[in-house]
């Protein structure tokens, strides 16, 4: 029985995501960061002094998972944790200067890796890929807005 294109596309997307996740992680002098940890640092660079529950909500994970995610970042002094001054039940997270520096290094390394991968595509193929990814991203954002 022939497989339909949707099944093949789903399998290809999952395989590509797995390969990207492995390829886009960051290994530096002091630490190995997963793509999710890098994304967390990036999120914290854009959103200052964020409550832990907001990080969990943003990444679609449970609060204990967010705590686990941030423990390694905290252990490497890439983030700080502090109690909210007005609501002591809230833990707020901030990026440290060391975290900002490591994020810059990780993003630079990721850009180099991605540039190398994209170099195997022609300019036209890169444009098509960019357009498709932007279209998919916009549609998912609109879907998420409708669910909220």
Short mmCIF file of C-alpha atoms in Angstrom, two decimals:
data_model
loop_
_atom_site.label_atom_id
_atom_site.label_comp_id
_atom_site.label_asym_id
_atom_site.label_seq_id
_atom_site.Cartn_x
_atom_site.Cartn_y
_atom_site.Cartn_z
CA UNK A 1 0.00 0.00 0.00
CA UNK A 2 1.43 3.41 -0.95
CA UNK A 3 2.01 5.95 1.78
CA UNK A 4 0.32 9.29 1.38
CA UNK A 5 2.33 12.51 1.11
CA UNK A 6 1.10 13.79 4.49
CA UNK A 7 2.59 10.78 6.28
CA UNK A 8 5.87 11.21 4.42
CA UNK A 9 5.90 14.94 5.19
CA UNK A 10 5.25 14.36 8.90
CA UNK A 11 8.05 11.81 9.04
CA UNK A 12 10.40 14.15 7.17
CA UNK A 13 9.58 17.09 9.45
CA UNK A 14 10.21 15.01 12.58
CA UNK A 15 13.47 13.68 11.18
CA UNK A 16 14.60 17.18 10.16
CA UNK A 17 13.67 18.57 13.59
CA UNK A 18 15.65 15.79 15.29
CA UNK A 19 18.70 16.47 13.11
CA UNK A 20 18.43 20.23 13.63
CA UNK A 21 18.13 19.75 17.39
CA UNK A 22 21.31 17.67 17.45
CA UNK A 23 23.17 19.93 15.03
CA UNK A 24 22.14 23.23 16.61
CA UNK A 25 23.06 22.45 20.21
CA UNK A 26 26.09 24.30 21.57
CA UNK A 27 29.23 22.92 23.13
CA UNK A 28 31.48 25.58 24.59
CA UNK A 29 34.43 25.69 26.92
CA UNK A 30 32.35 25.24 30.03
CA UNK A 31 29.15 23.59 29.01
CA UNK A 32 26.96 21.80 26.52
CA UNK A 33 23.62 23.51 25.96
CA UNK A 34 20.61 21.93 24.31
CA UNK A 35 18.68 23.88 21.72
CA UNK A 36 15.92 24.42 24.33
CA UNK A 37 18.42 25.88 26.80
CA UNK A 38 19.75 28.23 24.11
CA UNK A 39 16.18 29.22 23.25
CA UNK A 40 15.58 29.89 26.94
CA UNK A 41 18.62 32.18 27.12
CA UNK A 42 17.38 33.93 23.97
CA UNK A 43 13.89 34.33 25.50
CA UNK A 44 15.45 35.79 28.67
CA UNK A 45 17.53 38.22 26.61
CA UNK A 46 14.28 39.61 25.16
CA UNK A 47 12.19 39.43 28.36
CA UNK A 48 13.85 40.72 31.50
CA UNK A 49 13.09 39.49 35.01
CA UNK A 50 10.57 36.84 33.95
CA UNK A 51 8.49 34.75 36.36
CA UNK A 52 9.28 31.03 36.16
CA UNK A 53 5.67 30.21 35.27
CA UNK A 54 5.84 32.52 32.24
CA UNK A 55 8.87 30.60 30.93
CA UNK A 56 6.96 27.34 31.38
CA UNK A 57 3.93 28.76 29.58
CA UNK A 58 6.03 30.16 26.70
CA UNK A 59 7.69 26.80 26.03
CA UNK A 60 4.51 24.79 26.68
CA UNK A 61 6.01 22.78 29.53
CA UNK A 62 5.02 22.10 33.13
CA UNK A 63 6.55 24.20 35.91
CA UNK A 64 8.73 21.33 37.25
CA UNK A 65 10.13 20.85 33.73
CA UNK A 66 10.92 24.56 33.51
CA UNK A 67 12.69 24.33 36.86
CA UNK A 68 14.75 21.42 35.61
CA UNK A 69 15.53 23.28 32.38
CA UNK A 70 16.80 26.30 34.32
CA UNK A 71 18.78 24.35 36.94
CA UNK A 72 21.68 23.70 34.57
CA UNK A 73 21.66 27.32 33.39
CA UNK A 74 21.68 28.44 37.02
CA UNK A 75 24.48 25.98 37.92
CA UNK A 76 26.63 27.53 35.18
CA UNK A 77 25.75 31.03 36.40
CA UNK A 78 24.02 31.91 33.14
CA UNK A 79 20.81 32.95 34.90
CA UNK A 80 19.87 34.26 38.33
CA UNK A 81 16.81 33.37 40.39
CA UNK A 82 15.20 35.69 42.87
CA UNK A 83 11.93 36.00 44.72
CA UNK A 84 9.45 38.56 43.46
CA UNK A 85 9.31 41.57 45.81
CA UNK A 86 5.53 41.89 45.66
CA UNK A 87 4.59 38.20 45.51
CA UNK A 88 7.00 35.92 47.36
CA UNK A 89 5.43 32.85 45.72
CA UNK A 90 6.91 33.88 42.36
CA UNK A 91 10.46 33.11 41.31
CA UNK A 92 11.84 35.48 38.70
CA UNK A 93 14.63 34.61 36.28
CA UNK A 94 17.15 36.95 34.68
CA UNK A 95 20.04 36.47 32.31
CA UNK A 96 23.48 37.19 33.79
CA UNK A 97 26.30 38.99 31.94
CA UNK A 98 27.99 35.59 31.58
CA UNK A 99 24.72 34.23 30.15
CA UNK A 100 24.55 37.07 27.63
CA UNK A 101 28.13 36.39 26.54
CA UNK A 102 27.53 32.67 26.17
CA UNK A 103 24.29 33.33 24.27
CA UNK A 104 26.17 35.54 21.80
CA UNK A 105 28.76 32.79 21.31
CA UNK A 106 26.09 30.11 20.91
CA UNK A 107 24.08 32.17 18.41
CA UNK A 108 27.22 32.89 16.40
CA UNK A 109 28.11 29.18 16.36
CA UNK A 110 24.55 28.26 15.35
CA UNK A 111 24.59 30.82 12.51
CA UNK A 112 27.84 29.33 11.21
CA UNK A 113 26.46 25.79 11.38
CA UNK A 114 23.22 26.78 9.66
CA UNK A 115 25.08 28.78 7.02
CA UNK A 116 27.14 25.69 6.22
CA UNK A 117 24.03 23.51 5.95
CA UNK A 118 22.28 26.08 3.74
CA UNK A 119 25.36 26.38 1.52
CA UNK A 120 24.36 23.02 0.01
CA UNK A 121 21.22 24.68 -1.37
CA UNK A 122 21.15 26.99 -4.36
CA UNK A 123 20.16 30.61 -3.83
CA UNK A 124 16.75 29.85 -5.32
CA UNK A 125 16.27 26.86 -3.00
CA UNK A 126 17.24 29.01 0.00
CA UNK A 127 14.65 31.62 -1.01
CA UNK A 128 11.95 28.96 -1.40
CA UNK A 129 12.85 27.44 1.97
CA UNK A 130 12.77 30.87 3.63
CA UNK A 131 9.36 31.65 2.12
CA UNK A 132 7.94 28.28 3.20
CA UNK A 133 9.27 28.55 6.75
CA UNK A 134 7.91 32.11 7.09
CA UNK A 135 4.51 30.99 5.77
CA UNK A 136 4.36 28.03 8.15
CA UNK A 137 5.45 30.23 11.07
CA UNK A 138 2.77 32.84 10.34
CA UNK A 139 0.08 30.18 10.09
CA UNK A 140 1.12 28.53 13.36
CA UNK A 141 1.18 31.93 15.07
CA UNK A 142 -2.31 32.67 13.80
CA UNK A 143 -3.47 29.22 14.95
CA UNK A 144 -1.97 29.83 18.42
CA UNK A 145 -3.66 33.24 18.62
CA UNK A 146 -7.02 31.64 17.80
CA UNK A 147 -6.49 29.00 20.52
CA UNK A 148 -5.65 31.59 23.18
#
